[in-house]
Short mmCIF file of N, CA, C and O in Angstrom, two decimals:
data_model
loop_
_atom_site.label_atom_id
_atom_site.label_comp_id
_atom_site.label_asym_id
_atom_site.label_seq_id
_atom_site.Cartn_x
_atom_site.Cartn_y
_atom_site.Cartn_z
N MET D 123 0.84 -1.17 0.00
CA MET D 123 0.00 0.00 0.00
C MET D 123 0.89 1.24 0.00
O MET D 123 1.86 1.33 0.73
N ARG D 124 0.54 2.20 -0.82
CA ARG D 124 1.31 3.43 -0.96
C ARG D 124 0.76 4.50 -0.01
O ARG D 124 -0.43 4.76 0.02
N GLN D 125 1.65 5.10 0.74
CA GLN D 125 1.22 6.16 1.65
C GLN D 125 1.44 7.52 1.00
O GLN D 125 2.44 7.74 0.32
N SER D 126 0.48 8.41 1.20
CA SER D 126 0.66 9.76 0.67
C SER D 126 1.59 10.53 1.60
O SER D 126 1.61 10.32 2.80
N ARG D 127 2.35 11.43 1.00
CA ARG D 127 3.28 12.22 1.78
C ARG D 127 2.87 13.68 1.69
O ARG D 127 2.52 14.17 0.63
N PHE D 128 2.90 14.33 2.80
CA PHE D 128 2.56 15.74 2.85
C PHE D 128 3.82 16.58 2.76
O PHE D 128 4.83 16.26 3.37
N ASP D 129 3.73 17.61 1.99
CA ASP D 129 4.83 18.58 1.92
C ASP D 129 4.56 19.61 3.00
O ASP D 129 3.66 20.44 2.89
N ARG D 130 5.32 19.56 4.05
CA ARG D 130 5.10 20.46 5.20
C ARG D 130 5.27 21.93 4.81
O ARG D 130 4.58 22.79 5.34
N ARG D 131 6.14 22.21 3.87
CA ARG D 131 6.31 23.60 3.43
C ARG D 131 5.09 24.09 2.66
O ARG D 131 4.70 25.24 2.77
N GLU D 132 4.49 23.20 1.88
CA GLU D 132 3.26 23.57 1.17
C GLU D 132 2.14 23.83 2.17
O GLU D 132 1.39 24.80 2.04
N LEU D 133 2.01 22.97 3.17
CA LEU D 133 1.00 23.19 4.20
C LEU D 133 1.26 24.48 4.97
O LEU D 133 0.32 25.21 5.31
N ALA D 134 2.52 24.79 5.21
CA ALA D 134 2.86 26.05 5.89
C ALA D 134 2.49 27.25 5.03
O ALA D 134 2.00 28.26 5.54
N ALA D 135 2.71 27.14 3.72
CA ALA D 135 2.33 28.23 2.81
C ALA D 135 0.82 28.46 2.85
O ALA D 135 0.35 29.61 2.91
N ILE D 136 0.04 27.38 2.82
CA ILE D 136 -1.42 27.50 2.90
C ILE D 136 -1.82 28.11 4.25
O ILE D 136 -2.67 29.00 4.32
N TYR D 137 -1.21 27.64 5.31
CA TYR D 137 -1.51 28.14 6.65
C TYR D 137 -1.23 29.64 6.76
O TYR D 137 -2.07 30.40 7.25
N LEU D 138 -0.05 30.06 6.31
CA LEU D 138 0.30 31.48 6.41
C LEU D 138 -0.60 32.35 5.54
O LEU D 138 -1.06 33.41 5.96
N GLY D 139 -0.87 31.90 4.31
CA GLY D 139 -1.80 32.63 3.45
C GLY D 139 -3.18 32.68 4.06
O GLY D 139 -3.87 33.70 4.02
N GLY D 140 -3.62 31.55 4.62
CA GLY D 140 -4.92 31.50 5.27
C GLY D 140 -5.02 32.44 6.46
O GLY D 140 -6.06 33.08 6.67
N ALA D 141 -3.96 32.55 7.22
CA ALA D 141 -3.96 33.46 8.36
C ALA D 141 -4.11 34.91 7.89
O ALA D 141 -4.86 35.70 8.48
N LEU D 142 -3.43 35.25 6.81
CA LEU D 142 -3.55 36.61 6.26
C LEU D 142 -4.95 36.87 5.71
O LEU D 142 -5.56 37.91 5.97
N GLY D 143 -5.47 35.93 4.93
CA GLY D 143 -6.80 36.08 4.35
C GLY D 143 -7.88 36.14 5.42
O GLY D 143 -8.80 36.97 5.34
N ALA D 144 -7.79 35.28 6.42
CA ALA D 144 -8.78 35.26 7.50
C ALA D 144 -8.71 36.55 8.32
O ALA D 144 -9.74 37.09 8.74
N SER D 145 -7.51 37.06 8.53
CA SER D 145 -7.36 38.32 9.28
C SER D 145 -8.01 39.48 8.52
O SER D 145 -8.68 40.32 9.13
N ALA D 146 -7.82 39.50 7.21
CA ALA D 146 -8.46 40.54 6.40
C ALA D 146 -9.97 40.40 6.46
O ALA D 146 -10.70 41.39 6.56
N ARG D 147 -10.45 39.19 6.42
CA ARG D 147 -11.89 38.92 6.47
C ARG D 147 -12.49 39.39 7.80
O ARG D 147 -13.55 40.01 7.84
N VAL D 148 -11.82 39.09 8.89
CA VAL D 148 -12.29 39.53 10.21
C VAL D 148 -12.29 41.05 10.28
O VAL D 148 -13.23 41.66 10.79
N GLY D 149 -11.24 41.68 9.75
CA GLY D 149 -11.18 43.14 9.75
C GLY D 149 -12.35 43.76 8.99
O GLY D 149 -12.96 44.73 9.44
N LEU D 150 -12.69 43.18 7.85
CA LEU D 150 -13.84 43.66 7.07
C LEU D 150 -15.14 43.48 7.86
O LEU D 150 -15.99 44.37 7.87
N SER D 151 -15.29 42.33 8.51
CA SER D 151 -16.51 42.07 9.28
C SER D 151 -16.67 43.06 10.42
O SER D 151 -17.79 43.48 10.72
N GLU D 152 -15.57 43.42 11.05
CA GLU D 152 -15.65 44.38 12.15
C GLU D 152 -15.88 45.80 11.64
O GLU D 152 -16.56 46.60 12.27
N ALA D 153 -15.32 46.11 10.48
CA ALA D 153 -15.46 47.46 9.92
C ALA D 153 -16.83 47.70 9.30
O ALA D 153 -17.30 48.83 9.24
N LEU D 154 -17.46 46.63 8.81
CA LEU D 154 -18.73 46.77 8.09
C LEU D 154 -19.81 45.84 8.66
O LEU D 154 -20.30 44.95 7.96
N PRO D 155 -20.23 46.05 9.91
CA PRO D 155 -21.28 45.19 10.47
C PRO D 155 -22.62 45.47 9.78
O PRO D 155 -22.81 46.53 9.18
N HIS D 156 -23.54 44.51 9.86
CA HIS D 156 -24.85 44.67 9.21
C HIS D 156 -25.90 43.87 9.96
O HIS D 156 -25.60 42.95 10.71
N GLY D 157 -27.15 44.22 9.73
CA GLY D 157 -28.27 43.48 10.29
C GLY D 157 -28.84 42.55 9.23
O GLY D 157 -28.42 42.56 8.07
N VAL D 158 -29.84 41.76 9.61
CA VAL D 158 -30.43 40.77 8.71
C VAL D 158 -31.07 41.43 7.49
O VAL D 158 -30.98 40.91 6.38
N GLY D 159 -31.67 42.59 7.66
CA GLY D 159 -32.36 43.25 6.56
C GLY D 159 -31.49 44.22 5.78
O GLY D 159 -32.01 45.02 5.00
N ALA D 160 -30.18 44.16 5.96
CA ALA D 160 -29.26 45.07 5.28
C ALA D 160 -28.30 44.27 4.41
O ALA D 160 -28.06 43.09 4.62
N TRP D 161 -27.75 44.96 3.42
CA TRP D 161 -26.78 44.33 2.52
C TRP D 161 -25.52 43.96 3.32
O TRP D 161 -24.95 44.81 4.00
N PRO D 162 -25.07 42.72 3.25
CA PRO D 162 -23.88 42.28 3.99
C PRO D 162 -22.58 42.69 3.26
O PRO D 162 -21.94 41.88 2.59
N TRP D 163 -22.22 43.96 3.40
CA TRP D 163 -21.08 44.50 2.65
C TRP D 163 -19.77 43.79 2.94
O TRP D 163 -18.95 43.61 2.05
N ALA D 164 -19.54 43.40 4.18
CA ALA D 164 -18.27 42.76 4.51
C ALA D 164 -18.07 41.47 3.71
O ALA D 164 -17.02 41.26 3.10
N THR D 165 -19.07 40.63 3.68
CA THR D 165 -18.98 39.37 2.94
C THR D 165 -18.90 39.64 1.44
O THR D 165 -18.10 39.03 0.73
N PHE D 166 -19.72 40.57 0.97
CA PHE D 166 -19.73 40.89 -0.45
C PHE D 166 -18.36 41.42 -0.90
O PHE D 166 -17.80 40.97 -1.90
N VAL D 167 -17.81 42.37 -0.16
CA VAL D 167 -16.50 42.94 -0.52
C VAL D 167 -15.42 41.86 -0.45
O VAL D 167 -14.58 41.76 -1.34
N ALA D 168 -15.43 41.05 0.61
CA ALA D 168 -14.43 39.98 0.73
C ALA D 168 -14.50 39.03 -0.45
O ALA D 168 -13.46 38.65 -1.02
N ASN D 169 -15.70 38.66 -0.85
CA ASN D 169 -15.85 37.73 -1.97
C ASN D 169 -15.45 38.36 -3.30
O ASN D 169 -14.84 37.70 -4.14
N MET D 170 -15.76 39.63 -3.50
CA MET D 170 -15.39 40.29 -4.77
C MET D 170 -13.87 40.51 -4.83
O MET D 170 -13.24 40.23 -5.86
N VAL D 171 -13.29 40.99 -3.76
CA VAL D 171 -11.84 41.20 -3.74
C VAL D 171 -11.11 39.87 -3.89
O VAL D 171 -10.15 39.75 -4.64
N GLY D 172 -11.59 38.85 -3.18
CA GLY D 172 -10.97 37.53 -3.28
C GLY D 172 -11.07 36.96 -4.69
O GLY D 172 -10.11 36.35 -5.18
N ALA D 173 -12.20 37.16 -5.36
CA ALA D 173 -12.36 36.68 -6.73
C ALA D 173 -11.41 37.41 -7.68
O ALA D 173 -10.77 36.79 -8.54
N ALA D 174 -11.30 38.73 -7.52
CA ALA D 174 -10.39 39.50 -8.37
C ALA D 174 -8.93 39.08 -8.13
O ALA D 174 -8.16 38.91 -9.08
N LEU D 175 -8.57 38.91 -6.86
CA LEU D 175 -7.21 38.47 -6.55
C LEU D 175 -6.94 37.08 -7.10
O LEU D 175 -5.84 36.80 -7.61
N LEU D 176 -7.93 36.20 -7.02
CA LEU D 176 -7.75 34.86 -7.56
C LEU D 176 -7.50 34.90 -9.06
O LEU D 176 -6.60 34.22 -9.57
N GLY D 177 -8.27 35.72 -9.78
CA GLY D 177 -8.03 35.89 -11.21
C GLY D 177 -6.63 36.40 -11.49
O GLY D 177 -5.93 35.93 -12.39
N TRP D 178 -6.20 37.39 -10.71
CA TRP D 178 -4.87 37.97 -10.87
C TRP D 178 -3.79 36.93 -10.58
O TRP D 178 -2.89 36.71 -11.39
N PHE D 179 -3.88 36.29 -9.39
CA PHE D 179 -2.85 35.35 -8.97
C PHE D 179 -2.72 34.16 -9.91
O PHE D 179 -1.62 33.79 -10.32
N VAL D 180 -3.84 33.53 -10.23
CA VAL D 180 -3.79 32.32 -11.06
C VAL D 180 -3.26 32.64 -12.45
O VAL D 180 -2.44 31.91 -13.01
N THR D 181 -3.69 33.76 -13.01
CA THR D 181 -3.19 34.15 -14.34
C THR D 181 -1.71 34.48 -14.28
O THR D 181 -0.93 34.05 -15.13
N ARG D 182 -1.34 35.25 -13.30
CA ARG D 182 0.08 35.63 -13.16
C ARG D 182 0.96 34.42 -12.93
O ARG D 182 2.02 34.28 -13.54
N LEU D 183 0.51 33.54 -12.06
CA LEU D 183 1.31 32.33 -11.77
C LEU D 183 1.37 31.41 -12.98
O LEU D 183 2.39 30.79 -13.23
N GLY D 184 0.29 31.32 -13.72
CA GLY D 184 0.24 30.42 -14.86
C GLY D 184 0.91 30.94 -16.11
O GLY D 184 1.42 30.17 -16.91
N GLU D 185 0.93 32.27 -16.26
CA GLU D 185 1.41 32.83 -17.52
C GLU D 185 2.67 33.67 -17.43
O GLU D 185 3.31 33.90 -18.43
N ARG D 186 2.99 34.15 -16.24
CA ARG D 186 4.09 35.12 -16.18
C ARG D 186 5.26 34.71 -15.31
O ARG D 186 6.38 35.10 -15.58
N LEU D 187 5.01 34.01 -14.24
CA LEU D 187 6.09 33.70 -13.31
C LEU D 187 6.61 32.29 -13.52
O LEU D 187 5.86 31.41 -13.95
N PRO D 188 7.86 32.06 -13.18
CA PRO D 188 8.37 30.69 -13.27
C PRO D 188 7.63 29.79 -12.27
O PRO D 188 7.13 30.28 -11.26
N PRO D 189 7.54 28.52 -12.59
CA PRO D 189 6.83 27.60 -11.68
C PRO D 189 7.39 27.63 -10.27
O PRO D 189 8.60 27.75 -10.07
N SER D 190 6.50 27.59 -9.30
CA SER D 190 6.89 27.57 -7.90
C SER D 190 5.96 26.62 -7.16
O SER D 190 4.77 26.59 -7.42
N THR D 191 6.51 25.88 -6.25
CA THR D 191 5.72 24.93 -5.50
C THR D 191 4.83 25.62 -4.47
O THR D 191 3.78 25.12 -4.14
N TYR D 192 5.24 26.80 -4.01
CA TYR D 192 4.56 27.37 -2.84
C TYR D 192 3.77 28.65 -3.11
O TYR D 192 3.01 29.07 -2.27
N ARG D 193 3.93 29.26 -4.26
CA ARG D 193 3.19 30.51 -4.53
C ARG D 193 1.68 30.26 -4.63
O ARG D 193 0.90 30.99 -4.04
N ARG D 194 1.29 29.29 -5.41
CA ARG D 194 -0.14 29.03 -5.59
C ARG D 194 -0.81 28.61 -4.28
O ARG D 194 -1.87 29.15 -3.94
N PRO D 195 -0.25 27.69 -3.51
CA PRO D 195 -0.90 27.36 -2.23
C PRO D 195 -1.00 28.57 -1.29
O PRO D 195 -2.01 28.75 -0.62
N PHE D 196 0.04 29.39 -1.27
CA PHE D 196 0.03 30.57 -0.39
C PHE D 196 -1.00 31.60 -0.85
O PHE D 196 -1.84 32.05 -0.07
N LEU D 197 -0.95 31.96 -2.14
CA LEU D 197 -1.80 33.04 -2.65
C LEU D 197 -3.24 32.59 -2.93
O LEU D 197 -4.19 33.22 -2.44
N ALA D 198 -3.40 31.54 -3.72
CA ALA D 198 -4.75 31.14 -4.15
C ALA D 198 -5.49 30.37 -3.06
O ALA D 198 -6.59 30.76 -2.66
N THR D 199 -4.89 29.28 -2.60
CA THR D 199 -5.57 28.46 -1.59
C THR D 199 -5.60 29.16 -0.24
O THR D 199 -6.64 29.20 0.41
N GLY D 200 -4.48 29.72 0.18
CA GLY D 200 -4.39 30.35 1.49
C GLY D 200 -5.11 31.67 1.59
O GLY D 200 -6.16 31.78 2.23
N ILE D 201 -4.57 32.70 0.93
CA ILE D 201 -5.14 34.04 1.06
C ILE D 201 -6.56 34.09 0.50
O ILE D 201 -7.50 34.49 1.20
N CYS D 202 -6.72 33.72 -0.76
CA CYS D 202 -8.05 33.83 -1.39
C CYS D 202 -9.06 32.87 -0.76
O CYS D 202 -10.23 33.23 -0.58
N GLY D 203 -8.61 31.69 -0.41
CA GLY D 203 -9.52 30.71 0.20
C GLY D 203 -10.04 31.16 1.55
O GLY D 203 -11.20 30.93 1.89
N ALA D 204 -9.20 31.80 2.35
CA ALA D 204 -9.63 32.25 3.67
C ALA D 204 -10.35 33.60 3.61
O ALA D 204 -11.19 33.89 4.45
N LEU D 205 -10.01 34.42 2.64
CA LEU D 205 -10.67 35.72 2.51
C LEU D 205 -12.11 35.56 2.04
O LEU D 205 -13.03 36.17 2.59
N THR D 206 -12.34 34.72 1.05
CA THR D 206 -13.69 34.52 0.53
C THR D 206 -14.44 33.53 1.41
O THR D 206 -13.83 32.73 2.12
N THR D 207 -15.75 33.59 1.36
CA THR D 207 -16.51 32.72 2.24
C THR D 207 -17.87 32.37 1.66
O THR D 207 -18.77 33.20 1.61
N PHE D 208 -17.99 31.15 1.20
CA PHE D 208 -19.26 30.67 0.68
C PHE D 208 -20.20 30.32 1.83
O PHE D 208 -21.41 30.53 1.73
N SER D 209 -19.66 29.80 2.93
CA SER D 209 -20.51 29.41 4.05
C SER D 209 -21.19 30.61 4.68
O SER D 209 -22.38 30.53 5.03
N THR D 210 -20.50 31.72 4.84
CA THR D 210 -21.13 32.92 5.39
C THR D 210 -22.19 33.45 4.45
O THR D 210 -23.26 33.88 4.88
N LEU D 211 -21.91 33.42 3.15
CA LEU D 211 -22.90 33.81 2.15
C LEU D 211 -24.18 32.99 2.33
O LEU D 211 -25.28 33.54 2.35
N GLN D 212 -24.05 31.69 2.46
CA GLN D 212 -25.21 30.82 2.63
C GLN D 212 -25.98 31.15 3.90
O GLN D 212 -27.21 31.22 3.89
N LEU D 213 -25.26 31.36 4.98
CA LEU D 213 -25.91 31.69 6.25
C LEU D 213 -26.64 33.02 6.16
O LEU D 213 -27.77 33.15 6.63
N GLU D 214 -26.02 34.01 5.54
CA GLU D 214 -26.66 35.31 5.38
C GLU D 214 -27.91 35.20 4.51
O GLU D 214 -28.95 35.80 4.83
N LEU D 215 -27.83 34.44 3.43
CA LEU D 215 -29.00 34.24 2.58
C LEU D 215 -30.12 33.54 3.35
O LEU D 215 -31.29 33.92 3.24
N PHE D 216 -29.78 32.53 4.12
CA PHE D 216 -30.78 31.82 4.92
C PHE D 216 -31.46 32.77 5.90
O PHE D 216 -32.69 32.77 6.03
N LYS D 217 -30.68 33.60 6.57
CA LYS D 217 -31.26 34.55 7.53
C LYS D 217 -32.15 35.58 6.84
O LYS D 217 -33.19 35.97 7.36
N MET D 218 -31.74 36.02 5.65
CA MET D 218 -32.58 36.96 4.89
C MET D 218 -33.91 36.33 4.54
O MET D 218 -34.97 36.94 4.69
N LEU D 219 -33.85 35.09 4.05
CA LEU D 219 -35.08 34.39 3.67
C LEU D 219 -35.96 34.13 4.89
O LEU D 219 -37.18 34.32 4.84
N GLU D 220 -35.34 33.71 5.96
CA GLU D 220 -36.07 33.45 7.20
C GLU D 220 -36.73 34.73 7.74
O GLU D 220 -37.80 34.68 8.31
N GLY D 221 -36.06 35.87 7.53
CA GLY D 221 -36.59 37.15 8.00
C GLY D 221 -37.58 37.79 7.04
O GLY D 221 -38.09 38.88 7.31
N GLY D 222 -37.84 37.15 5.90
CA GLY D 222 -38.81 37.68 4.95
C GLY D 222 -38.25 38.68 3.96
O GLY D 222 -38.99 39.42 3.34
N TYR D 223 -36.95 38.71 3.80
CA TYR D 223 -36.30 39.65 2.88
C TYR D 223 -35.95 38.96 1.55
O TYR D 223 -34.79 38.94 1.14
N LEU D 224 -36.93 38.41 0.89
CA LEU D 224 -36.71 37.66 -0.35
C LEU D 224 -36.06 38.50 -1.44
O LEU D 224 -35.07 38.07 -2.04
N PRO D 225 -36.55 39.73 -1.73
CA PRO D 225 -35.89 40.52 -2.78
C PRO D 225 -34.41 40.82 -2.47
O PRO D 225 -33.57 40.75 -3.36
N LEU D 226 -34.12 41.10 -1.21
CA LEU D 226 -32.73 41.35 -0.81
C LEU D 226 -31.89 40.09 -1.00
O LEU D 226 -30.78 40.16 -1.54
N ALA D 227 -32.42 38.94 -0.60
CA ALA D 227 -31.69 37.68 -0.75
C ALA D 227 -31.42 37.36 -2.22
O ALA D 227 -30.31 36.95 -2.58
N LEU D 228 -32.42 37.56 -3.06
CA LEU D 228 -32.23 37.29 -4.49
C LEU D 228 -31.21 38.24 -5.11
O LEU D 228 -30.35 37.82 -5.89
N ALA D 229 -31.29 39.52 -4.75
CA ALA D 229 -30.33 40.50 -5.27
C ALA D 229 -28.92 40.18 -4.80
O ALA D 229 -27.96 40.25 -5.57
N TYR D 230 -28.80 39.82 -3.54
CA TYR D 230 -27.49 39.50 -2.96
C TYR D 230 -26.88 38.26 -3.63
O TYR D 230 -25.70 38.25 -4.00
N ALA D 231 -27.69 37.23 -3.82
CA ALA D 231 -27.20 36.01 -4.47
C ALA D 231 -26.78 36.30 -5.90
O ALA D 231 -25.69 35.89 -6.34
N ALA D 232 -27.61 37.01 -6.64
CA ALA D 232 -27.29 37.32 -8.04
C ALA D 232 -26.06 38.22 -8.15
O ALA D 232 -25.19 37.98 -8.99
N ALA D 233 -25.98 39.23 -7.30
CA ALA D 233 -24.83 40.15 -7.34
C ALA D 233 -23.54 39.43 -6.96
O ALA D 233 -22.49 39.69 -7.56
N THR D 234 -23.62 38.53 -6.01
CA THR D 234 -22.42 37.80 -5.59
C THR D 234 -21.93 36.86 -6.68
O THR D 234 -20.74 36.82 -6.99
N ILE D 235 -22.84 36.11 -7.28
CA ILE D 235 -22.43 35.17 -8.33
C ILE D 235 -21.95 35.93 -9.57
O ILE D 235 -20.86 35.67 -10.08
N GLY D 236 -22.76 36.88 -10.04
CA GLY D 236 -22.36 37.66 -11.22
C GLY D 236 -21.13 38.49 -10.97
O GLY D 236 -20.21 38.54 -11.79
N GLY D 237 -21.09 39.14 -9.82
CA GLY D 237 -19.93 39.97 -9.48
C GLY D 237 -18.66 39.15 -9.32
O GLY D 237 -17.57 39.58 -9.71
N GLY D 238 -18.80 37.95 -8.76
CA GLY D 238 -17.63 37.08 -8.61
C GLY D 238 -17.03 36.69 -9.94
O GLY D 238 -15.81 36.76 -10.13
N PHE D 239 -17.89 36.29 -10.88
CA PHE D 239 -17.40 35.96 -12.22
C PHE D 239 -16.74 37.17 -12.87
O PHE D 239 -15.68 37.07 -13.49
N LEU D 240 -17.38 38.32 -12.74
CA LEU D 240 -16.84 39.55 -13.33
C LEU D 240 -15.49 39.89 -12.70
O LEU D 240 -14.54 40.26 -13.42
N CYS D 241 -15.36 39.76 -11.39
CA CYS D 241 -14.10 40.10 -10.73
C CYS D 241 -12.97 39.15 -11.12
O CYS D 241 -11.83 39.59 -11.31
N VAL D 242 -13.25 37.86 -11.25
CA VAL D 242 -12.22 36.92 -11.73
C VAL D 242 -11.78 37.32 -13.13
O VAL D 242 -10.59 37.36 -13.44
N HIS D 243 -12.75 37.63 -13.97
CA HIS D 243 -12.45 38.04 -15.35
C HIS D 243 -11.60 39.32 -15.35
O HIS D 243 -10.59 39.40 -16.07
N LEU D 244 -11.99 40.31 -14.56
CA LEU D 244 -11.23 41.57 -14.51
C LEU D 244 -9.81 41.36 -13.98
O LEU D 244 -8.88 41.98 -14.47
N GLY D 245 -9.66 40.50 -12.98
CA GLY D 245 -8.33 40.20 -12.47
C GLY D 245 -7.46 39.55 -13.53
O GLY D 245 -6.27 39.87 -13.67
N THR D 246 -8.05 38.65 -14.30
CA THR D 246 -7.32 37.99 -15.39
C THR D 246 -6.94 38.98 -16.48
O THR D 246 -5.79 39.02 -16.94
N VAL D 247 -7.90 39.81 -16.88
CA VAL D 247 -7.64 40.81 -17.93
C VAL D 247 -6.58 41.80 -17.47
O VAL D 247 -5.67 42.15 -18.24
N ALA D 248 -6.66 42.25 -16.23
CA ALA D 248 -5.67 43.21 -15.71
C ALA D 248 -4.26 42.61 -15.73
O ALA D 248 -3.29 43.28 -16.08
N THR D 249 -4.15 41.34 -15.38
CA THR D 249 -2.84 40.68 -15.40
C THR D 249 -2.29 40.61 -16.82
O THR D 249 -1.11 40.90 -17.06
N ARG D 250 -3.14 40.25 -17.75
CA ARG D 250 -2.69 40.14 -19.14
C ARG D 250 -2.37 41.51 -19.73
O ARG D 250 -1.43 41.64 -20.51
N ARG D 251 -3.11 42.53 -19.39
CA ARG D 251 -2.81 43.88 -19.88
C ARG D 251 -1.51 44.41 -19.29
O ARG D 251 -0.75 45.09 -19.96
N ALA D 252 -1.26 44.09 -18.04
CA ALA D 252 -0.01 44.51 -17.41
C ALA D 252 1.17 43.88 -18.14
O ALA D 252 2.22 44.51 -18.29
N ARG D 253 0.99 42.68 -18.63
CA ARG D 253 2.06 41.99 -19.37
C ARG D 253 2.31 42.71 -20.70
O ARG D 253 3.46 42.89 -21.11
N VAL D 254 1.25 43.15 -21.35
CA VAL D 254 1.38 43.82 -22.65
C VAL D 254 2.06 45.17 -22.49
O VAL D 254 2.85 45.60 -23.33
N LEU D 255 1.78 45.86 -21.40
CA LEU D 255 2.33 47.20 -21.18
C LEU D 255 3.83 47.18 -20.88
O LEU D 255 4.50 48.17 -21.03
N ARG D 256 4.35 46.05 -20.46
CA ARG D 256 5.78 45.99 -20.11
C ARG D 256 6.63 45.69 -21.28
O ARG D 256 6.51 45.22 -22.23
#
């Protein structure tokens, strides 16, 4: 039987990136509190910024920088993974629906999904344009 081996440095890169992303997420939550019937700006901003950064990082790592074992786990999995939050989005949507805020929940879900795709695209385009300008 073959045993899988963990790269401790890769796990450390994910951990350190995750600590940075989670710290930024907590800072946003404290700076932008909201009630059930209000737009959850902290989660929305975290998800949009995380999506844009993911587009930037993945494109830059894939197209511009030499291969590295630890950049992608640190930046994409660690920072972006901890900054963005699908579980909080789901909980906020559930609370909105439970509180009778159906139009707000629908707008929030649509804006998050559409905005996330747009932000990944913009991050990718910005990376590629930066390459052309150099």
